[in-house]
Amino acid sequence: MAANFWTSTQHDHWILDRRQLVKSKQPDLKYLSPQDLLKLKIWLYQLIQKLGKRFQLRQQVVATAIVYFKRFYSRNSLCNTDPFLVIVTCVYLACKIEECPHHIKLISQEAKGVLTDVGASTYDSSKIAEFEFYLMEELEFYLIVWHPYRSLTHICKELGMKDSGLQFAWFIVNDSYRTDVCLLYPPHMIAIAAVYLTVVLNHADFAPGSQGEKKDMRQWFADLNVDMEEVGIIVQELLALYEVWNDYKDEDAVALWKNFRKAVAEDK
């Protein structure tokens, strides 16, 4: 594993161009509006989260599975693949890479409980094992993922932010995996954007005498050696997510998925 993000395979191979992501979505946008496609993907990310909860996985493991899912779909479309098989395999692979492996038969068994609830297909262990190699090929066998959590914890500690503020920022980072920012920006930029939103929304509570209490936070952000315009873009992506998410319901997403698959089938 690389000593830092800047020498990692994620930096060298998996910080993508926005145009590539736009291109990968075009086949699905024949059948869905951009907002409906985002709602559908929010639902699919929720299924990864639900499967993770069945194994009581750490959030970082779930985040790694979501990143694998996103990387796969930066080169593929929903209309030409089976996202439920991708979900199960991403969780299985993430568990191995994040050193909390679960037997493939157990993964298959627990996935049934998540997928049958939404009327999706279920998969035996041989199907998952077969797809695992294809998934790794699509990921170019670059499987180590750097997340914003470490940077976030370091920044909040440096500022003297209390646990309540850190938790709020942590939740924002969790939410960021429903957007494409993890494919477009380094992890520390996402962490800074989460801290920025926490401060702006008045959820940052600093310990007495800490840097965060003593400093003008506007100046603190201005003094950072980062492109604040890019931080602003990440913030806008998050706000756009919350606007769509505010109108999101699981049952609507299930209906959306069924209509999407029907339209795709009729077009073939």
mmCIF file of C-alpha atoms in Angstrom:
data_model
loop_
_atom_site.group_PDB
_atom_site.id
_atom_site.type_symbol
_atom_site.label_atom_id
_atom_site.label_comp_id
_atom_site.label_asym_id
_atom_site.label_seq_id
_atom_site.Cartn_x
_atom_site.Cartn_y
_atom_site.Cartn_z
ATOM 1 C CA MET A 1 0.000 0.000 0.000
ATOM 2 C CA ALA A 2 1.259 3.497 -0.846
ATOM 3 C CA ALA A 3 2.463 5.629 2.040
ATOM 4 C CA ASN A 4 0.127 8.474 1.077
ATOM 5 C CA PHE A 5 -2.604 9.343 -1.382
ATOM 6 C CA TRP A 6 -0.243 11.192 -3.735
ATOM 7 C CA THR A 7 1.753 8.018 -4.486
ATOM 8 C CA SER A 8 -1.293 5.743 -4.590
ATOM 9 C CA THR A 9 -2.959 3.993 -7.501
ATOM 10 C CA GLN A 10 -6.100 5.976 -6.665
ATOM 11 C CA HIS A 11 -4.267 9.220 -7.418
ATOM 12 C CA ASP A 12 -2.583 7.825 -10.532
ATOM 13 C CA HIS A 13 -5.507 5.907 -12.025
ATOM 14 C CA TRP A 14 -8.824 6.659 -10.310
ATOM 15 C CA ILE A 15 -9.176 10.425 -10.166
ATOM 16 C CA LEU A 16 -11.311 10.736 -13.264
ATOM 17 C CA ASP A 17 -12.270 13.413 -15.733
ATOM 18 C CA ARG A 18 -15.848 14.646 -15.353
ATOM 19 C CA ARG A 19 -16.393 14.136 -19.086
ATOM 20 C CA GLN A 20 -15.749 10.419 -18.643
ATOM 21 C CA LEU A 21 -18.505 10.200 -16.046
ATOM 22 C CA VAL A 22 -20.926 12.133 -18.244
ATOM 23 C CA LYS A 23 -20.199 9.750 -21.122
ATOM 24 C CA SER A 24 -20.761 6.655 -18.967
ATOM 25 C CA LYS A 25 -24.231 7.911 -17.988
ATOM 26 C CA GLN A 26 -25.459 8.580 -21.526
ATOM 27 C CA PRO A 27 -26.961 5.095 -22.168
ATOM 28 C CA ASP A 28 -29.037 5.359 -18.967
ATOM 29 C CA LEU A 29 -30.084 8.944 -19.670
ATOM 30 C CA LYS A 30 -31.966 7.678 -22.727
ATOM 31 C CA TYR A 31 -34.494 6.277 -20.249
ATOM 32 C CA LEU A 32 -34.101 8.477 -17.165
ATOM 33 C CA SER A 33 -33.798 12.144 -16.319
ATOM 34 C CA PRO A 34 -30.573 13.143 -14.511
ATOM 35 C CA GLN A 35 -32.548 13.534 -11.263
ATOM 36 C CA ASP A 36 -34.202 10.127 -11.593
ATOM 37 C CA LEU A 37 -30.844 8.509 -12.375
ATOM 38 C CA LEU A 38 -29.438 10.053 -9.181
ATOM 39 C CA LYS A 39 -32.430 8.753 -7.187
ATOM 40 C CA LEU A 40 -31.939 5.290 -8.638
ATOM 41 C CA LYS A 41 -28.274 5.319 -7.682
ATOM 42 C CA ILE A 42 -29.069 6.600 -4.175
ATOM 43 C CA TRP A 43 -31.333 3.549 -3.820
ATOM 44 C CA LEU A 44 -28.576 1.206 -5.026
ATOM 45 C CA TYR A 45 -26.083 2.763 -2.587
ATOM 46 C CA GLN A 46 -28.678 2.253 0.162
ATOM 47 C CA LEU A 47 -28.759 -1.457 -0.715
ATOM 48 C CA ILE A 48 -24.977 -1.610 -0.257
ATOM 49 C CA GLN A 49 -25.435 0.086 3.116
ATOM 50 C CA LYS A 50 -28.167 -2.389 4.118
ATOM 51 C CA LEU A 51 -26.031 -5.366 3.167
ATOM 52 C CA GLY A 52 -23.167 -3.848 5.147
ATOM 53 C CA LYS A 53 -25.409 -3.522 8.205
ATOM 54 C CA ARG A 54 -26.211 -7.235 8.073
ATOM 55 C CA PHE A 55 -22.509 -7.892 8.651
ATOM 56 C CA GLN A 56 -22.060 -4.905 10.997
ATOM 57 C CA LEU A 57 -19.324 -3.616 8.707
ATOM 58 C CA ARG A 58 -17.343 -0.502 9.551
ATOM 59 C CA GLN A 59 -18.381 2.530 7.519
ATOM 60 C CA GLN A 60 -15.031 2.516 5.726
ATOM 61 C CA VAL A 61 -15.725 -0.992 4.376
ATOM 62 C CA VAL A 62 -19.140 0.102 3.102
ATOM 63 C CA ALA A 63 -17.534 3.204 1.573
ATOM 64 C CA THR A 64 -14.964 1.041 -0.216
ATOM 65 C CA ALA A 65 -17.756 -1.127 -1.641
ATOM 66 C CA ILE A 66 -19.564 1.998 -2.877
ATOM 67 C CA VAL A 67 -16.357 3.289 -4.499
ATOM 68 C CA TYR A 68 -15.913 -0.046 -6.294
ATOM 69 C CA PHE A 69 -19.524 0.207 -7.483
ATOM 70 C CA LYS A 70 -18.950 3.754 -8.716
ATOM 71 C CA ARG A 71 -15.708 2.873 -10.470
ATOM 72 C CA PHE A 72 -17.414 -0.024 -12.238
ATOM 73 C CA TYR A 73 -20.187 2.268 -13.452
ATOM 74 C CA SER A 74 -17.729 4.888 -14.637
ATOM 75 C CA ARG A 75 -17.175 2.399 -17.490
ATOM 76 C CA ASN A 76 -20.548 0.656 -17.656
ATOM 77 C CA SER A 77 -24.239 1.511 -17.639
ATOM 78 C CA LEU A 78 -27.141 0.276 -15.553
ATOM 79 C CA CYS A 79 -29.136 -0.617 -18.656
ATOM 80 C CA ASN A 80 -26.488 -3.089 -19.849
ATOM 81 C CA THR A 81 -25.550 -4.742 -16.539
ATOM 82 C CA ASP A 82 -27.042 -6.306 -13.414
ATOM 83 C CA PRO A 83 -26.385 -3.783 -10.615
ATOM 84 C CA PHE A 84 -27.529 -6.205 -7.906
ATOM 85 C CA LEU A 85 -24.809 -8.695 -8.787
ATOM 86 C CA VAL A 86 -22.351 -5.785 -8.838
ATOM 87 C CA ILE A 87 -23.527 -4.707 -5.361
ATOM 88 C CA VAL A 88 -23.077 -8.137 -3.791
ATOM 89 C CA THR A 89 -19.656 -8.641 -5.383
ATOM 90 C CA CYS A 90 -18.460 -5.168 -4.394
ATOM 91 C CA VAL A 91 -19.345 -5.852 -0.756
ATOM 92 C CA TYR A 92 -17.655 -9.266 -0.883
ATOM 93 C CA LEU A 93 -14.482 -7.804 -2.414
ATOM 94 C CA ALA A 94 -14.426 -4.778 -0.079
ATOM 95 C CA CYS A 95 -14.612 -7.084 2.947
ATOM 96 C CA LYS A 96 -11.522 -8.942 1.748
ATOM 97 C CA ILE A 97 -9.521 -5.833 0.871
ATOM 98 C CA GLU A 98 -10.428 -4.058 4.132
ATOM 99 C CA GLU A 99 -9.355 -7.166 6.083
ATOM 100 C CA CYS A 100 -12.732 -8.222 7.447
ATOM 101 C CA PRO A 101 -13.478 -11.137 5.110
ATOM 102 C CA HIS A 102 -16.741 -13.080 5.152
ATOM 103 C CA HIS A 103 -17.307 -16.445 3.514
ATOM 104 C CA ILE A 104 -18.772 -16.144 0.054
ATOM 105 C CA LYS A 105 -21.669 -18.464 0.953
ATOM 106 C CA LEU A 106 -22.592 -16.200 3.859
ATOM 107 C CA ILE A 107 -22.443 -13.148 1.587
ATOM 108 C CA SER A 108 -24.761 -14.913 -0.858
ATOM 109 C CA GLN A 109 -27.164 -15.915 1.921
ATOM 110 C CA GLU A 110 -27.369 -12.464 3.519
ATOM 111 C CA ALA A 111 -27.740 -10.798 0.118
ATOM 112 C CA LYS A 112 -30.949 -12.750 -0.420
ATOM 113 C CA GLY A 113 -32.516 -10.992 2.553
ATOM 114 C CA VAL A 114 -31.695 -7.583 1.061
ATOM 115 C CA LEU A 115 -32.446 -8.286 -2.594
ATOM 116 C CA THR A 116 -35.651 -10.313 -2.276
ATOM 117 C CA ASP A 117 -37.175 -7.371 -0.384
ATOM 118 C CA VAL A 118 -36.920 -5.311 -3.587
ATOM 119 C CA GLY A 119 -37.818 -8.121 -5.982
ATOM 120 C CA ALA A 120 -34.276 -8.513 -7.333
ATOM 121 C CA SER A 121 -32.518 -11.696 -8.386
ATOM 122 C CA THR A 122 -30.386 -13.622 -5.901
ATOM 123 C CA TYR A 123 -27.028 -15.218 -6.608
ATOM 124 C CA ASP A 124 -25.244 -18.355 -5.514
ATOM 125 C CA SER A 125 -21.592 -18.253 -4.475
ATOM 126 C CA SER A 126 -20.336 -19.506 -7.851
ATOM 127 C CA LYS A 127 -21.979 -16.571 -9.631
ATOM 128 C CA ILE A 128 -20.418 -14.084 -7.219
ATOM 129 C CA ALA A 129 -16.986 -15.719 -7.511
ATOM 130 C CA GLU A 130 -17.215 -15.652 -11.299
ATOM 131 C CA PHE A 131 -18.170 -11.990 -11.374
ATOM 132 C CA GLU A 132 -15.507 -11.047 -8.814
ATOM 133 C CA PHE A 133 -12.710 -11.557 -11.338
ATOM 134 C CA TYR A 134 -14.575 -9.496 -13.952
ATOM 135 C CA LEU A 135 -15.087 -6.738 -11.403
ATOM 136 C CA MET A 136 -11.386 -6.691 -10.510
ATOM 137 C CA GLU A 137 -10.533 -6.491 -14.213
ATOM 138 C CA GLU A 138 -12.791 -3.464 -14.583
ATOM 139 C CA LEU A 139 -11.082 -1.901 -11.546
ATOM 140 C CA GLU A 140 -7.709 -2.698 -13.182
ATOM 141 C CA PHE A 141 -6.811 -4.602 -9.994
ATOM 142 C CA TYR A 142 -6.256 -1.262 -8.191
ATOM 143 C CA LEU A 143 -8.234 -2.055 -5.061
ATOM 144 C CA ILE A 144 -6.827 0.138 -2.269
ATOM 145 C CA VAL A 145 -9.146 3.078 -1.594
ATOM 146 C CA TRP A 146 -8.185 6.230 0.280
ATOM 147 C CA HIS A 147 -11.101 7.837 2.107
ATOM 148 C CA PRO A 148 -11.641 11.329 3.579
ATOM 149 C CA TYR A 149 -12.138 10.046 7.141
ATOM 150 C CA ARG A 150 -8.484 10.235 8.181
ATOM 151 C CA SER A 151 -8.079 13.797 6.857
ATOM 152 C CA LEU A 152 -11.373 14.809 8.456
ATOM 153 C CA THR A 153 -10.322 13.515 11.878
ATOM 154 C CA HIS A 154 -6.945 15.281 11.591
ATOM 155 C CA ILE A 155 -8.505 18.631 10.591
ATOM 156 C CA CYS A 156 -11.136 18.531 13.330
ATOM 157 C CA LYS A 157 -8.518 17.632 15.937
ATOM 158 C CA GLU A 158 -6.264 20.476 14.755
ATOM 159 C CA LEU A 159 -9.156 22.938 15.014
ATOM 160 C CA GLY A 160 -10.273 21.614 18.386
ATOM 161 C CA MET A 161 -13.732 20.712 17.104
ATOM 162 C CA LYS A 162 -15.835 18.832 19.642
ATOM 163 C CA ASP A 163 -17.217 15.375 18.942
ATOM 164 C CA SER A 164 -20.637 16.715 17.942
ATOM 165 C CA GLY A 165 -19.091 18.784 15.143
ATOM 166 C CA LEU A 166 -16.846 15.931 14.029
ATOM 167 C CA GLN A 167 -19.866 13.609 13.905
ATOM 168 C CA PHE A 168 -21.831 16.084 11.777
ATOM 169 C CA ALA A 169 -18.913 16.440 9.346
ATOM 170 C CA TRP A 170 -18.488 12.647 9.343
ATOM 171 C CA PHE A 171 -22.122 12.243 8.279
ATOM 172 C CA ILE A 172 -21.517 14.700 5.430
ATOM 173 C CA VAL A 173 -18.563 12.617 4.254
ATOM 174 C CA ASN A 174 -20.799 9.524 4.392
ATOM 175 C CA ASP A 175 -23.371 11.379 2.280
ATOM 176 C CA SER A 176 -20.700 12.391 -0.240
ATOM 177 C CA TYR A 177 -20.545 8.779 -1.432
ATOM 178 C CA ARG A 178 -23.972 9.329 -2.992
ATOM 179 C CA THR A 179 -22.303 11.813 -5.359
ATOM 180 C CA ASP A 180 -19.389 11.382 -7.774
ATOM 181 C CA VAL A 181 -16.931 13.532 -5.809
ATOM 182 C CA CYS A 182 -14.926 10.487 -4.631
ATOM 183 C CA LEU A 183 -14.111 9.828 -8.299
ATOM 184 C CA LEU A 184 -13.183 13.426 -9.060
ATOM 185 C CA TYR A 185 -11.289 14.875 -6.088
ATOM 186 C CA PRO A 186 -8.637 13.831 -3.542
ATOM 187 C CA PRO A 187 -10.008 12.657 -0.183
ATOM 188 C CA HIS A 188 -8.665 15.649 1.779
ATOM 189 C CA MET A 189 -10.651 18.044 -0.448
ATOM 190 C CA ILE A 190 -13.870 16.215 0.405
ATOM 191 C CA ALA A 191 -12.941 16.376 4.091
ATOM 192 C CA ILE A 192 -12.381 20.155 3.838
ATOM 193 C CA ALA A 193 -15.744 20.562 2.087
ATOM 194 C CA ALA A 194 -17.418 18.621 4.916
ATOM 195 C CA VAL A 195 -15.771 20.868 7.532
ATOM 196 C CA TYR A 196 -16.788 23.936 5.519
ATOM 197 C CA LEU A 197 -20.452 22.865 5.472
ATOM 198 C CA THR A 198 -20.299 22.022 9.167
ATOM 199 C CA VAL A 199 -19.038 25.541 9.954
ATOM 200 C CA VAL A 200 -21.471 27.308 7.601
ATOM 201 C CA LEU A 201 -24.434 25.384 9.007
ATOM 202 C CA ASN A 202 -23.346 26.284 12.566
ATOM 203 C CA HIS A 203 -22.725 22.705 13.677
ATOM 204 C CA ALA A 204 -19.047 23.247 14.451
ATOM 205 C CA ASP A 205 -18.584 23.440 18.214
ATOM 206 C CA PHE A 206 -15.006 24.230 19.256
ATOM 207 C CA ALA A 207 -13.317 23.634 22.588
ATOM 208 C CA PRO A 208 -12.418 26.765 24.617
ATOM 209 C CA GLY A 209 -9.028 28.164 23.591
ATOM 210 C CA SER A 210 -8.793 25.982 20.482
ATOM 211 C CA GLN A 211 -7.732 27.207 17.051
ATOM 212 C CA GLY A 212 -11.288 26.930 15.818
ATOM 213 C CA GLU A 213 -12.538 29.204 18.594
ATOM 214 C CA LYS A 214 -9.741 31.767 18.300
ATOM 215 C CA LYS A 215 -9.445 32.026 14.535
ATOM 216 C CA ASP A 216 -11.702 33.640 11.962
ATOM 217 C CA MET A 217 -12.765 30.507 10.083
ATOM 218 C CA ARG A 218 -13.142 32.424 6.821
ATOM 219 C CA GLN A 219 -9.486 33.334 7.044
ATOM 220 C CA TRP A 220 -8.561 29.795 8.079
ATOM 221 C CA PHE A 221 -10.115 28.395 4.898
ATOM 222 C CA ALA A 222 -8.519 31.159 2.799
ATOM 223 C CA ASP A 223 -5.081 30.290 4.209
ATOM 224 C CA LEU A 224 -5.322 26.618 3.261
ATOM 225 C CA ASN A 225 -3.017 25.501 0.483
ATOM 226 C CA VAL A 226 -5.913 24.171 -1.601
ATOM 227 C CA ASP A 227 -8.095 25.389 -4.440
ATOM 228 C CA MET A 228 -11.127 26.768 -2.614
ATOM 229 C CA GLU A 229 -12.994 26.993 -5.903
ATOM 230 C CA GLU A 230 -12.825 23.188 -6.103
ATOM 231 C CA VAL A 231 -13.979 22.938 -2.484
ATOM 232 C CA GLY A 232 -16.922 25.143 -3.485
ATOM 233 C CA ILE A 233 -17.782 22.767 -6.354
ATOM 234 C CA ILE A 234 -17.780 19.804 -3.939
ATOM 235 C CA VAL A 235 -20.055 21.755 -1.586
ATOM 236 C CA GLN A 236 -22.431 22.506 -4.476
ATOM 237 C CA GLU A 237 -22.492 18.803 -5.418
ATOM 238 C CA LEU A 238 -23.465 17.960 -1.844
ATOM 239 C CA LEU A 239 -26.178 20.614 -1.715
ATOM 240 C CA ALA A 240 -27.581 19.377 -5.027
ATOM 241 C CA LEU A 241 -27.637 15.855 -3.572
ATOM 242 C CA TYR A 242 -29.568 17.015 -0.500
ATOM 243 C CA GLU A 243 -32.091 18.795 -2.711
ATOM 244 C CA VAL A 244 -32.824 15.554 -4.614
ATOM 245 C CA TRP A 245 -32.599 13.395 -1.478
ATOM 246 C CA ASN A 246 -35.199 15.578 0.239
ATOM 247 C CA ASP A 247 -37.736 14.268 -2.274
ATOM 248 C CA TYR A 248 -36.479 10.670 -2.199
ATOM 249 C CA LYS A 249 -38.443 7.585 -1.094
ATOM 250 C CA ASP A 250 -37.349 3.947 -1.360
ATOM 251 C CA GLU A 251 -40.697 2.805 -2.728
ATOM 252 C CA ASP A 252 -40.550 5.440 -5.486
ATOM 253 C CA ALA A 253 -37.051 4.247 -6.417
ATOM 254 C CA VAL A 254 -38.254 0.633 -6.676
ATOM 255 C CA ALA A 255 -41.044 1.724 -9.034
ATOM 256 C CA LEU A 256 -38.537 3.822 -10.971
ATOM 257 C CA TRP A 257 -36.263 0.796 -11.341
ATOM 258 C CA LYS A 258 -39.096 -1.416 -12.630
ATOM 259 C CA ASN A 259 -40.167 1.199 -15.188
ATOM 260 C CA PHE A 260 -36.536 1.655 -16.239
ATOM 261 C CA ARG A 261 -35.983 -2.069 -16.799
ATOM 262 C CA LYS A 262 -39.269 -2.329 -18.694
ATOM 263 C CA ALA A 263 -38.286 0.539 -20.998
ATOM 264 C CA VAL A 264 -34.845 -1.003 -21.591
ATOM 265 C CA ALA A 265 -36.388 -4.421 -22.391
ATOM 266 C CA GLU A 266 -38.875 -2.892 -24.834
ATOM 267 C CA ASP A 267 -36.062 -1.069 -26.600
ATOM 268 C CA LYS A 268 -34.075 -4.268 -27.241
#
